[in-house]
Coordinates of N, CA, C and O in Angstrom, one line a residue:
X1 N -39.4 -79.9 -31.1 CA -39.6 -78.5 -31.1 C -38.7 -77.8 -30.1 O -38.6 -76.6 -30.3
X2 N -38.1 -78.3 -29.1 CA -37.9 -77.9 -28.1 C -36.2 -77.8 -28.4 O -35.6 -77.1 -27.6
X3 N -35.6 -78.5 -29.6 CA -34.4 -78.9 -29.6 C -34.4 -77.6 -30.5 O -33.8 -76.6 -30.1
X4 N -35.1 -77.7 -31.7 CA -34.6 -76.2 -32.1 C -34.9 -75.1 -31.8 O -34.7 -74.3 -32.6
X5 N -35.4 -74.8 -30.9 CA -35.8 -73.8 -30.2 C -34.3 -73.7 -29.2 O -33.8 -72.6 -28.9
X6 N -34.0 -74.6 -28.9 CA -32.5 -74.2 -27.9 C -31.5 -73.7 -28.6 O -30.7 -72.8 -28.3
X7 N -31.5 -74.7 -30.1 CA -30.2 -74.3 -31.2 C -30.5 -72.6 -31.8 O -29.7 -71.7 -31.9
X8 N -31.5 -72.6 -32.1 CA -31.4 -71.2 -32.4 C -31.3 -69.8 -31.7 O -31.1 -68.7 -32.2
X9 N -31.5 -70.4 -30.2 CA -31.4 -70.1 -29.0 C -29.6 -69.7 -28.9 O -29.0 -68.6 -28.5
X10 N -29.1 -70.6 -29.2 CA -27.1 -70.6 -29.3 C -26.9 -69.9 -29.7 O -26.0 -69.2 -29.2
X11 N -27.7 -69.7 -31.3 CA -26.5 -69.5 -32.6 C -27.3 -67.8 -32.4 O -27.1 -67.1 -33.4
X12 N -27.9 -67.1 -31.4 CA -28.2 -65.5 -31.0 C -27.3 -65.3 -30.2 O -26.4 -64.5 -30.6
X13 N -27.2 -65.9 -29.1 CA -26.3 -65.7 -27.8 C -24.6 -65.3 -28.3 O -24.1 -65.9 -29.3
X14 N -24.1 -64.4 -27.7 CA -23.0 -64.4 -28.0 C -22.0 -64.8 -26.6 O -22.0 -64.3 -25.5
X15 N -21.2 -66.0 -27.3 CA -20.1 -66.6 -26.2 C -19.4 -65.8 -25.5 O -19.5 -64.6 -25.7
X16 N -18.6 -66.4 -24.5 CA -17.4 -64.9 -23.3 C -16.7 -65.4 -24.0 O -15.6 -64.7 -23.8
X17 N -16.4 -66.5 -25.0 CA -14.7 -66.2 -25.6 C -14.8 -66.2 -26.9 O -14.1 -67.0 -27.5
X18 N -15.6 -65.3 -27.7 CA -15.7 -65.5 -28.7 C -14.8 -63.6 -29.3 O -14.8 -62.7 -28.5
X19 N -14.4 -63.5 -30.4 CA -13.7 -62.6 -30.4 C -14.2 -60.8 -30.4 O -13.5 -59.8 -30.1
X20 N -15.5 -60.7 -30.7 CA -15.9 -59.8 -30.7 C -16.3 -59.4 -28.8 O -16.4 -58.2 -28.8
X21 N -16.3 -59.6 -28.1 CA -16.2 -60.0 -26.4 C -14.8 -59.3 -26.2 O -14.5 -58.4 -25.5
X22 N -14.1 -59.9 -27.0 CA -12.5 -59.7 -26.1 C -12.0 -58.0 -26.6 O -11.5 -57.1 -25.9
X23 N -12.4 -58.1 -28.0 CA -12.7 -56.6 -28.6 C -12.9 -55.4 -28.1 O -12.2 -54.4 -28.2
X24 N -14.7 -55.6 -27.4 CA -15.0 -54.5 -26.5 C -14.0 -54.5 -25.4 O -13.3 -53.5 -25.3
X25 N -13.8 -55.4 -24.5 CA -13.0 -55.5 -22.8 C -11.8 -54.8 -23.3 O -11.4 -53.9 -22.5
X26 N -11.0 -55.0 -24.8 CA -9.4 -54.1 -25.0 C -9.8 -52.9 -25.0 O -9.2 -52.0 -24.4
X27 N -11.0 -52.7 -25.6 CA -11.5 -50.8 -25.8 C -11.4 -50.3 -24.4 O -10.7 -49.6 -23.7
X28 N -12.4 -51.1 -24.2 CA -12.9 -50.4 -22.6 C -11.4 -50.3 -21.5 O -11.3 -49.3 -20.8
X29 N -10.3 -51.2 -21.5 CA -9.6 -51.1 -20.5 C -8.3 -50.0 -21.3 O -7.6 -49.3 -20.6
X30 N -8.1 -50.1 -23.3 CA -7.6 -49.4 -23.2 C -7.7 -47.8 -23.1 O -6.8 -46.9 -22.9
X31 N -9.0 -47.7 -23.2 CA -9.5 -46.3 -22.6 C -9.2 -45.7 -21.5 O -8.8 -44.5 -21.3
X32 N -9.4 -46.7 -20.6 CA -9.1 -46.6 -19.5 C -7.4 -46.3 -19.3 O -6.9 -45.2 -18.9
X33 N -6.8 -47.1 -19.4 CA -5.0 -47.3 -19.5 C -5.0 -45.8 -20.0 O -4.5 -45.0 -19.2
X34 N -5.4 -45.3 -20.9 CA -5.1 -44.1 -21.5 C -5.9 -42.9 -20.9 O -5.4 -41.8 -21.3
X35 N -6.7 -42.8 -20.2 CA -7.2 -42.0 -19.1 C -6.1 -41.7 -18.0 O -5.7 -40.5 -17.7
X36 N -5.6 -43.0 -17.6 CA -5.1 -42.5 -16.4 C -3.5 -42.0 -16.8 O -2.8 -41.4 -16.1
X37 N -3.2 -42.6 -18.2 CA -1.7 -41.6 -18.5 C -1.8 -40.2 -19.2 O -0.9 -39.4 -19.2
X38 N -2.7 -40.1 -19.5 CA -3.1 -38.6 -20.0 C -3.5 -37.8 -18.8 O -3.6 -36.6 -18.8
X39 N -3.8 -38.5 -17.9 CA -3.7 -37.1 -15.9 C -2.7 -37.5 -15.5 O -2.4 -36.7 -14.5
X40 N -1.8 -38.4 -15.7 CA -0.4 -38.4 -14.8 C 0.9 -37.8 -16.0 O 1.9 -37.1 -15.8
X41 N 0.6 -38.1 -16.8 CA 2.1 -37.4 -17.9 C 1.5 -36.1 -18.5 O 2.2 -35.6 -19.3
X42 N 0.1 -35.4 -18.3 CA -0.2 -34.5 -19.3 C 0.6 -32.9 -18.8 O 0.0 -32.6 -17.7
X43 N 1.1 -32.3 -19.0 CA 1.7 -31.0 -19.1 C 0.5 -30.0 -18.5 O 1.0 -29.2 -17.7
X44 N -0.6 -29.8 -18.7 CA -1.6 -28.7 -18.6 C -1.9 -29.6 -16.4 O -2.3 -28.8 -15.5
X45 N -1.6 -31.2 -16.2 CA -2.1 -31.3 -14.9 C -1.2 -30.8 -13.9 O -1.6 -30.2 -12.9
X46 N 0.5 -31.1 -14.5 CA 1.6 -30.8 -14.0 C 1.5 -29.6 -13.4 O 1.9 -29.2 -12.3
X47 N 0.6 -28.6 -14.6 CA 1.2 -27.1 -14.0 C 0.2 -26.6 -13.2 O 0.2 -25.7 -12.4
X48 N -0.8 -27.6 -13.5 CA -1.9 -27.0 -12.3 C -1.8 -27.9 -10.9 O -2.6 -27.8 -10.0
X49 N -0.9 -28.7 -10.9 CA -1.0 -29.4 -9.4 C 0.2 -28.2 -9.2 O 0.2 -28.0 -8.0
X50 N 1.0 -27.6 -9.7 CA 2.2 -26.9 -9.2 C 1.6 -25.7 -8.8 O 1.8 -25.3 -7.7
X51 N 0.9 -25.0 -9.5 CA -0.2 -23.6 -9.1 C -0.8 -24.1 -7.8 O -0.5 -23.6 -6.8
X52 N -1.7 -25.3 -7.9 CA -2.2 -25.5 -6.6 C -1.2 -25.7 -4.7 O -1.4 -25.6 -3.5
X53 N -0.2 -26.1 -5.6 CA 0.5 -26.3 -4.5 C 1.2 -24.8 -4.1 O 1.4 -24.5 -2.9
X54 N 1.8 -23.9 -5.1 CA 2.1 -22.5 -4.5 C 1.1 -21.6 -4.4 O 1.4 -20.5 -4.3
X55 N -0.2 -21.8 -4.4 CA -1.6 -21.0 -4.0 C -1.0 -22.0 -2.4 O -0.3 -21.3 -1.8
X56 N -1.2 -22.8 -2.0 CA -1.4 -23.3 -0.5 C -0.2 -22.7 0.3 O -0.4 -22.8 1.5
X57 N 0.8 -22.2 -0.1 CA 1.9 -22.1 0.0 C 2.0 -20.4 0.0 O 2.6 -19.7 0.9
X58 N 1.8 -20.3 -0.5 CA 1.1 -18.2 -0.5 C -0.1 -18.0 0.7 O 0.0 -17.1 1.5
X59 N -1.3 -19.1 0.9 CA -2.0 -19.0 2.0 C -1.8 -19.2 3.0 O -2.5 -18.9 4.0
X60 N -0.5 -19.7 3.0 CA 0.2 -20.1 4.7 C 1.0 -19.3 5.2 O 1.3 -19.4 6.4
X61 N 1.5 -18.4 4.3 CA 2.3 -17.6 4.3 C 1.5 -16.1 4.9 O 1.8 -15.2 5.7
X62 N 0.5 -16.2 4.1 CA -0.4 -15.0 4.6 C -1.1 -15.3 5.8 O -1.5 -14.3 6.4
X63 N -1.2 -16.4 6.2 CA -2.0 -17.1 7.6 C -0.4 -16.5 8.7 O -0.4 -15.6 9.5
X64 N 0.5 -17.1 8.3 CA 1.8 -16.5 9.1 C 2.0 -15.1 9.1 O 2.6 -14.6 10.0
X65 N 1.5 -14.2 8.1 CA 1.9 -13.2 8.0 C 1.1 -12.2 9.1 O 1.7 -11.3 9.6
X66 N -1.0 -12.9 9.2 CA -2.1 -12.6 9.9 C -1.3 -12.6 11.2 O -1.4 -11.7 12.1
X67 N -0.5 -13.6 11.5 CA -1.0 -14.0 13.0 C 0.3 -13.4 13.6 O 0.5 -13.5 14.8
X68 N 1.4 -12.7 12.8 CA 2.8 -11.5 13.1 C 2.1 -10.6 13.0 O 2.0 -10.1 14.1
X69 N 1.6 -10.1 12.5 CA 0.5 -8.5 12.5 C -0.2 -8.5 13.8 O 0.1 -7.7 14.7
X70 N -1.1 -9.4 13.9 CA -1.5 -9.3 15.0 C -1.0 -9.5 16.4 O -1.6 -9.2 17.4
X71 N 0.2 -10.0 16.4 CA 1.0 -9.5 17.5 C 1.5 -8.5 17.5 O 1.9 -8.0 18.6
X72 N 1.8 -7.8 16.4 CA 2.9 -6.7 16.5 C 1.7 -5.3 16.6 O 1.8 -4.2 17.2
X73 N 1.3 -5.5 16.3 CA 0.5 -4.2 16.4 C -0.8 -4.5 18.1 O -1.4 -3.5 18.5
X74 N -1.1 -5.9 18.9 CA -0.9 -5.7 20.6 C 0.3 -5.4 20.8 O 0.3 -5.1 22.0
X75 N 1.5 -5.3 20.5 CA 2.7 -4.8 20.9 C 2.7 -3.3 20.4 O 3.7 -2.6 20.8
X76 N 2.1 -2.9 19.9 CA 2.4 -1.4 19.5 C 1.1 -0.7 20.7 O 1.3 0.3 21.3
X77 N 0.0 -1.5 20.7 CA -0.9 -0.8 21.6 C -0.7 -0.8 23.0 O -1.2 0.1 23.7
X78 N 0.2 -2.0 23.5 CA 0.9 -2.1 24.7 C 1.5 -0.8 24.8 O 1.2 0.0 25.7
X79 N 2.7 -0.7 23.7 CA 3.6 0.4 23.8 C 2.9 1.5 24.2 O 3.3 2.1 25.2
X80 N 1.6 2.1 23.3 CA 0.8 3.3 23.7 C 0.3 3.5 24.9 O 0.2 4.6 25.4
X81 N -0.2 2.3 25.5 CA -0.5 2.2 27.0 C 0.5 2.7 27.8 O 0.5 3.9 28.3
X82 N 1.4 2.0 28.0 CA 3.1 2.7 28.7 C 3.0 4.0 28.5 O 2.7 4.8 29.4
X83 N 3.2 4.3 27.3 CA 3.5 6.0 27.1 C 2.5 6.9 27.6 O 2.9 8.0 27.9
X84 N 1.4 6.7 27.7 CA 0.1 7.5 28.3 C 0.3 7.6 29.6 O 0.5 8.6 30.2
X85 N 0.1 6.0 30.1 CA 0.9 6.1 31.5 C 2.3 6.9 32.2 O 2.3 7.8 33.1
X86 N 3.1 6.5 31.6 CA 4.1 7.8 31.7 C 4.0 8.9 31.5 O 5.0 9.6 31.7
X87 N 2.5 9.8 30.8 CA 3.0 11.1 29.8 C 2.5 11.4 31.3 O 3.1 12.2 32.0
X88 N 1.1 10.3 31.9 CA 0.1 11.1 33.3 C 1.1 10.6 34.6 O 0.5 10.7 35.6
X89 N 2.4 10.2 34.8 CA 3.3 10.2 35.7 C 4.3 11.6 35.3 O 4.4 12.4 36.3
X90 N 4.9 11.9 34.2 CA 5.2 13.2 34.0 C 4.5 14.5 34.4 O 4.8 15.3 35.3
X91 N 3.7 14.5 34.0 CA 2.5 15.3 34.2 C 1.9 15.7 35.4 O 1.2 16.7 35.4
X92 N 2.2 14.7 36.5 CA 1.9 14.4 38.0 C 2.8 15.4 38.3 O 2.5 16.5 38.7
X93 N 4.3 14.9 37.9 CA 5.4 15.2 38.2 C 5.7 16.4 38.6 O 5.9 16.9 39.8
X94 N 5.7 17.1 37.3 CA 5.7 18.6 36.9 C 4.5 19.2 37.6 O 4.4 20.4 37.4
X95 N 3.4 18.6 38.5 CA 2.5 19.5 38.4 C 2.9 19.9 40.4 O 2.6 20.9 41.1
X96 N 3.7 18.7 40.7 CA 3.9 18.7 42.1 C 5.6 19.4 41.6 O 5.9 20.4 42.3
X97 N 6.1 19.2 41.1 CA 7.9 20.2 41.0 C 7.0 21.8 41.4 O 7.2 22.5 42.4
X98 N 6.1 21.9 40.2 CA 5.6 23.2 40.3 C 4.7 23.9 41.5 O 4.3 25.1 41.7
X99 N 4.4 22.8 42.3 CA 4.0 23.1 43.3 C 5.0 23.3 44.5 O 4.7 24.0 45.4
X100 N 6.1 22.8 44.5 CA 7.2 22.9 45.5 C 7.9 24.0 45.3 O 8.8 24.4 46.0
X101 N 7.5 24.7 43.9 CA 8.7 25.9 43.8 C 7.9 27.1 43.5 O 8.4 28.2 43.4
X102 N 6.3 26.9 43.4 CA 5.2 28.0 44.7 C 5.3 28.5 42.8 O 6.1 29.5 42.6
X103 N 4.6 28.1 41.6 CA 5.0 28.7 40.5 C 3.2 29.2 40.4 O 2.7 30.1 39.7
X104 N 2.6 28.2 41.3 CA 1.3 29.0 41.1 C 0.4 28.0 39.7 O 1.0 27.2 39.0
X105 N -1.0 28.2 39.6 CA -1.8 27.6 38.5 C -1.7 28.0 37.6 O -2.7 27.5 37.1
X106 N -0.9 28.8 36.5 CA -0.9 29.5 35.9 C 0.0 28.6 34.6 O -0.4 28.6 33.4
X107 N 1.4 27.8 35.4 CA 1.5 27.0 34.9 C 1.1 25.6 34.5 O 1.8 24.9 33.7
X108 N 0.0 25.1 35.1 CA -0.4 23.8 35.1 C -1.7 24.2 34.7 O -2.6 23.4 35.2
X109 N -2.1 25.3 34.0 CA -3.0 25.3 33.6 C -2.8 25.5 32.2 O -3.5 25.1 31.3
X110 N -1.6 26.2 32.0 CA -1.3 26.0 30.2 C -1.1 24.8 30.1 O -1.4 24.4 29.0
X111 N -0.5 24.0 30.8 CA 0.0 22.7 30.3 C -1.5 22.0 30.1 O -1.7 21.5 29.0
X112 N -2.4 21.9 30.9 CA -3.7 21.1 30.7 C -4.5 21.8 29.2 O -5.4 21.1 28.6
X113 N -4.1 23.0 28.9 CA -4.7 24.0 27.8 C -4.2 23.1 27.1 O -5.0 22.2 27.0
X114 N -3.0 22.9 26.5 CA -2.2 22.4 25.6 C -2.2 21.1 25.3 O -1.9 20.7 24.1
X115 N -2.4 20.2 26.4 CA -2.6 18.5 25.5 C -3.9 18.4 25.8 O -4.2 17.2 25.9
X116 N -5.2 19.6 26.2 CA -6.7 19.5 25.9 C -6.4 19.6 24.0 O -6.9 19.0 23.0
X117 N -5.6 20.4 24.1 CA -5.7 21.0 22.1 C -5.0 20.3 21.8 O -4.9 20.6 20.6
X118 N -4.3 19.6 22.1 CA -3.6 18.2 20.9 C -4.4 17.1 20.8 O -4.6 16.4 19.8
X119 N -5.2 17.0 22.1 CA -6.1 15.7 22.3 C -7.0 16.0 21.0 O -7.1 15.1 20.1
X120 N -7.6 17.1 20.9 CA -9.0 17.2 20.5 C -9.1 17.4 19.0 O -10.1 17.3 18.3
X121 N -7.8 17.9 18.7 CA -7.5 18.3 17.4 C -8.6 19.1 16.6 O -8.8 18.8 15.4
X122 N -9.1 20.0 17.1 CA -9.7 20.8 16.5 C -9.4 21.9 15.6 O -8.7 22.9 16.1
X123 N -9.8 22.0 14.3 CA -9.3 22.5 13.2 C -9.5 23.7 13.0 O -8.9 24.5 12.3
X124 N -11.2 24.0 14.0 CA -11.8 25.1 13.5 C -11.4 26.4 13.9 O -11.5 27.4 13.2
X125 N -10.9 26.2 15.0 CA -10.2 27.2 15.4 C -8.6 28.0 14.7 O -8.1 29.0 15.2
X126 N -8.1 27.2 13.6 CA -7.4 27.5 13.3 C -8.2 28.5 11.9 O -9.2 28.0 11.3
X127 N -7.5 30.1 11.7 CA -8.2 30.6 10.5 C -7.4 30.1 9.7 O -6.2 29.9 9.8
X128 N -8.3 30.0 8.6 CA -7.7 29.5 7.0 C -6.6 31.0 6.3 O -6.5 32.2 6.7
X129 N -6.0 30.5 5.6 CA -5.3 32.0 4.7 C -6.1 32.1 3.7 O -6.6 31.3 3.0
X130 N -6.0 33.6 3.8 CA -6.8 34.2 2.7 C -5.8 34.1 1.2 O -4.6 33.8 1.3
X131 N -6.3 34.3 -0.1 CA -5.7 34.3 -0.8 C -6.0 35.4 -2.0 O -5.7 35.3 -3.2
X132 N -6.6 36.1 -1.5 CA -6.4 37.6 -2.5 C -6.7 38.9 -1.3 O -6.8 38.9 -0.1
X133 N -6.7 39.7 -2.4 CA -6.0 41.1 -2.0 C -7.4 41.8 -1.3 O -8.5 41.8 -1.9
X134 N -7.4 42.5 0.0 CA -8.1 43.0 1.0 C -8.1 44.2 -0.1 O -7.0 44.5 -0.4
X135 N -8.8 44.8 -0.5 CA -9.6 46.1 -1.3 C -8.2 46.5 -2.3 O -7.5 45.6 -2.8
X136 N -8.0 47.6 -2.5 CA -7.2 47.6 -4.1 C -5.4 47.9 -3.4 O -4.4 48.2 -4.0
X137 N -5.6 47.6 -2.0 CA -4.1 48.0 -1.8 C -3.1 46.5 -1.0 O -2.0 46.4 -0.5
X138 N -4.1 45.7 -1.1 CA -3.4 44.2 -0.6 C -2.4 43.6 -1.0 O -1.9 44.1 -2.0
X139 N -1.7 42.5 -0.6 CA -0.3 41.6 -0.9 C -0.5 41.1 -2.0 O 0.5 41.0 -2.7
X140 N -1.8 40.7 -2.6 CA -1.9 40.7 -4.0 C -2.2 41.3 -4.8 O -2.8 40.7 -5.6
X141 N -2.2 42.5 -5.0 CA -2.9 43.6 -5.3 C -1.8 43.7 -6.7 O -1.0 42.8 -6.8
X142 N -2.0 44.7 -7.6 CA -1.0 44.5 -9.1 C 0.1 45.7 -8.3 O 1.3 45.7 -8.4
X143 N -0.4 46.4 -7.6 CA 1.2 47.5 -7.4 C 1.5 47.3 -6.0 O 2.0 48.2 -5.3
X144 N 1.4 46.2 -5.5 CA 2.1 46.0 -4.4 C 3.7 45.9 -4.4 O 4.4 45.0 -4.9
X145 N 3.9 47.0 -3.7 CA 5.5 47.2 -3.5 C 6.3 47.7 -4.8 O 7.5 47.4 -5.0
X146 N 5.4 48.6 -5.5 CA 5.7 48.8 -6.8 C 6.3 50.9 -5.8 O 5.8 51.3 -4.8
X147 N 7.0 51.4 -6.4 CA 7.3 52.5 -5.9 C 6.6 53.8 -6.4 O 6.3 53.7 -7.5
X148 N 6.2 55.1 -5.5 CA 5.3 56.1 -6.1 C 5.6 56.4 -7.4 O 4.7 56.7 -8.2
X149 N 6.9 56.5 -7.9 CA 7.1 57.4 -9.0 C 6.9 56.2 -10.3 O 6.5 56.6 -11.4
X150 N 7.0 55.4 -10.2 CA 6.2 53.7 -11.2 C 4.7 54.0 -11.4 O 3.9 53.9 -12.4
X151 N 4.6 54.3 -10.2 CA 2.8 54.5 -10.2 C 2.4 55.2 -11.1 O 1.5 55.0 -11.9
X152 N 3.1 56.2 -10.8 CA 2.5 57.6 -11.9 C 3.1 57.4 -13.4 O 2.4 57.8 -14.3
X153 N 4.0 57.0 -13.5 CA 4.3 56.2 -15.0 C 3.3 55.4 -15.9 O 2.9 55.5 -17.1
X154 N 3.0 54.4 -14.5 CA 2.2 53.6 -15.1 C 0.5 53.8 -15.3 O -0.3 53.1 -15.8
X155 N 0.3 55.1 -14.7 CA -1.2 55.6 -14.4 C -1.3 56.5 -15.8 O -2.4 56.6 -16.2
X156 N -0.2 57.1 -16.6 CA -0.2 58.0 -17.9 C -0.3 56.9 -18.6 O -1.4 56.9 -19.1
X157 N 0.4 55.9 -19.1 CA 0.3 54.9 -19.7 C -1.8 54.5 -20.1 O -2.7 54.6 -19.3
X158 N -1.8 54.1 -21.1 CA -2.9 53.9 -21.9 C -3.3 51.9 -21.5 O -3.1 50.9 -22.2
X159 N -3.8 51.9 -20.3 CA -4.3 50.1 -20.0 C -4.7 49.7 -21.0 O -4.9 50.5 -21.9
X160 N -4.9 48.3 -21.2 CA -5.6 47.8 -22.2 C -7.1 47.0 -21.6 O -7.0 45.9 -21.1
X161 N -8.2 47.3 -21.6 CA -9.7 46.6 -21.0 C -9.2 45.0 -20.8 O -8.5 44.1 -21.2
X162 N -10.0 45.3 -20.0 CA -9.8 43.5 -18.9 C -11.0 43.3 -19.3 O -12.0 44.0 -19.3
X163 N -10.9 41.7 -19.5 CA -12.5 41.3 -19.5 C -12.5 40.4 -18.3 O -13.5 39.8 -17.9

C-alpha cells in the first residue's frame, strides 16, 4: 500500500527538469530581459531623464541667480547708507558755510522745509486740477476766447436743444 501510494505520489509531482519548469523560468526572465530594455532604449525615458536633468539645471541656475540678487541689492542698500550719510555731512556743511557768512536761519530753515517734504511725500497738499468751466465764463466754457462781435452772431443764430 505504501508503494503505490509513493508511485502516484511521482506521477502528481512535477520534476525541476522536466519541460514545462523550464517554460515558466524563460517567461519569467524573458519578461524580465524585456523590462529592463524597454526603460533603457525607450524614447518617452530618454526624454524624461533629459527634462529631469535641465529642470536641475534651471534650479541651479535660479539658486545662483537667488544668492547674486541678494548680494546686489546689500550692495545697493550699502550704497543708500553712504548717500544718506553724505546727504547729513552736506547738510552739516552748508548749515555751518551759512553760518560763517552770517546768512541767518532763514536759509537752513528752507532747506530743512524742503527734504521734510521730499521725505514725507505728502500728496495732500498738492491741489488736484480742476477740469471744467468755473460758472459760464471759464477755460472750458463754449465761447472761451471766442471774440464780441462772434458772440452776437452766434447769439441771433437759432441753437438747437441740448439734452
Amino acid at each position: 500500500m505504501q508503494l503505490v501510494a509513493r508511485i502516484t505520489y511521482r506521477e502528481k509531482t512535477v520534476e525541476a527538469s522536466s519541460p514545462f519548469t523550464f517554460a515558466i523560468i524563460g517567461l519569467i526572465i524573458g519578461f524580465a530581459i524585456g523590462l529592463v530594455c524597454y526603460r533603457l532604449f525607450s524614447k518617452g525615458q530618454r526624454d524624461h531623464a533629459t527634462l529631469k536633468q535641465a529642470l536641475l539645471e534651471r534650479e541651479h541656475q535660479i539658486a545662483e541667480l537667488k544668492k547674486g540678487m541678494g548680494s546686489h541689492l546689500s550692495g545697493i542698500q550699502q550704497h543708500l547708507i553712504n548717500l544718506r550719510h553724505e546727504a547729513d555731512q552736506l547738510e552739516q556743511h552748508i548749515e555751518k558755510e551759512a553760518a560763517e557768512w552770517k546768512l541767518g536761519t532763514s536759509f537752513t530753515a528752507t532747506t530743512t522745509q524742503n527734504s521734510s517734504m521730499t521725505t514725507t511725500g505728502s500728496e495732500s497738499d498738492v491741489n488736484t486740477p480742476r477740469d471744467y468751466a468755473d460758472g459760464k465764463s471759464g477755460t472750458l466754457s463754449e465761447d472761451f476766447g471766442l471774440k464780441d462781435s462772434q458772440k452776437d452772431t452766434d447769439s441771433n443764430k437759432a441753437q438747437p436743444p441740448r439734452y
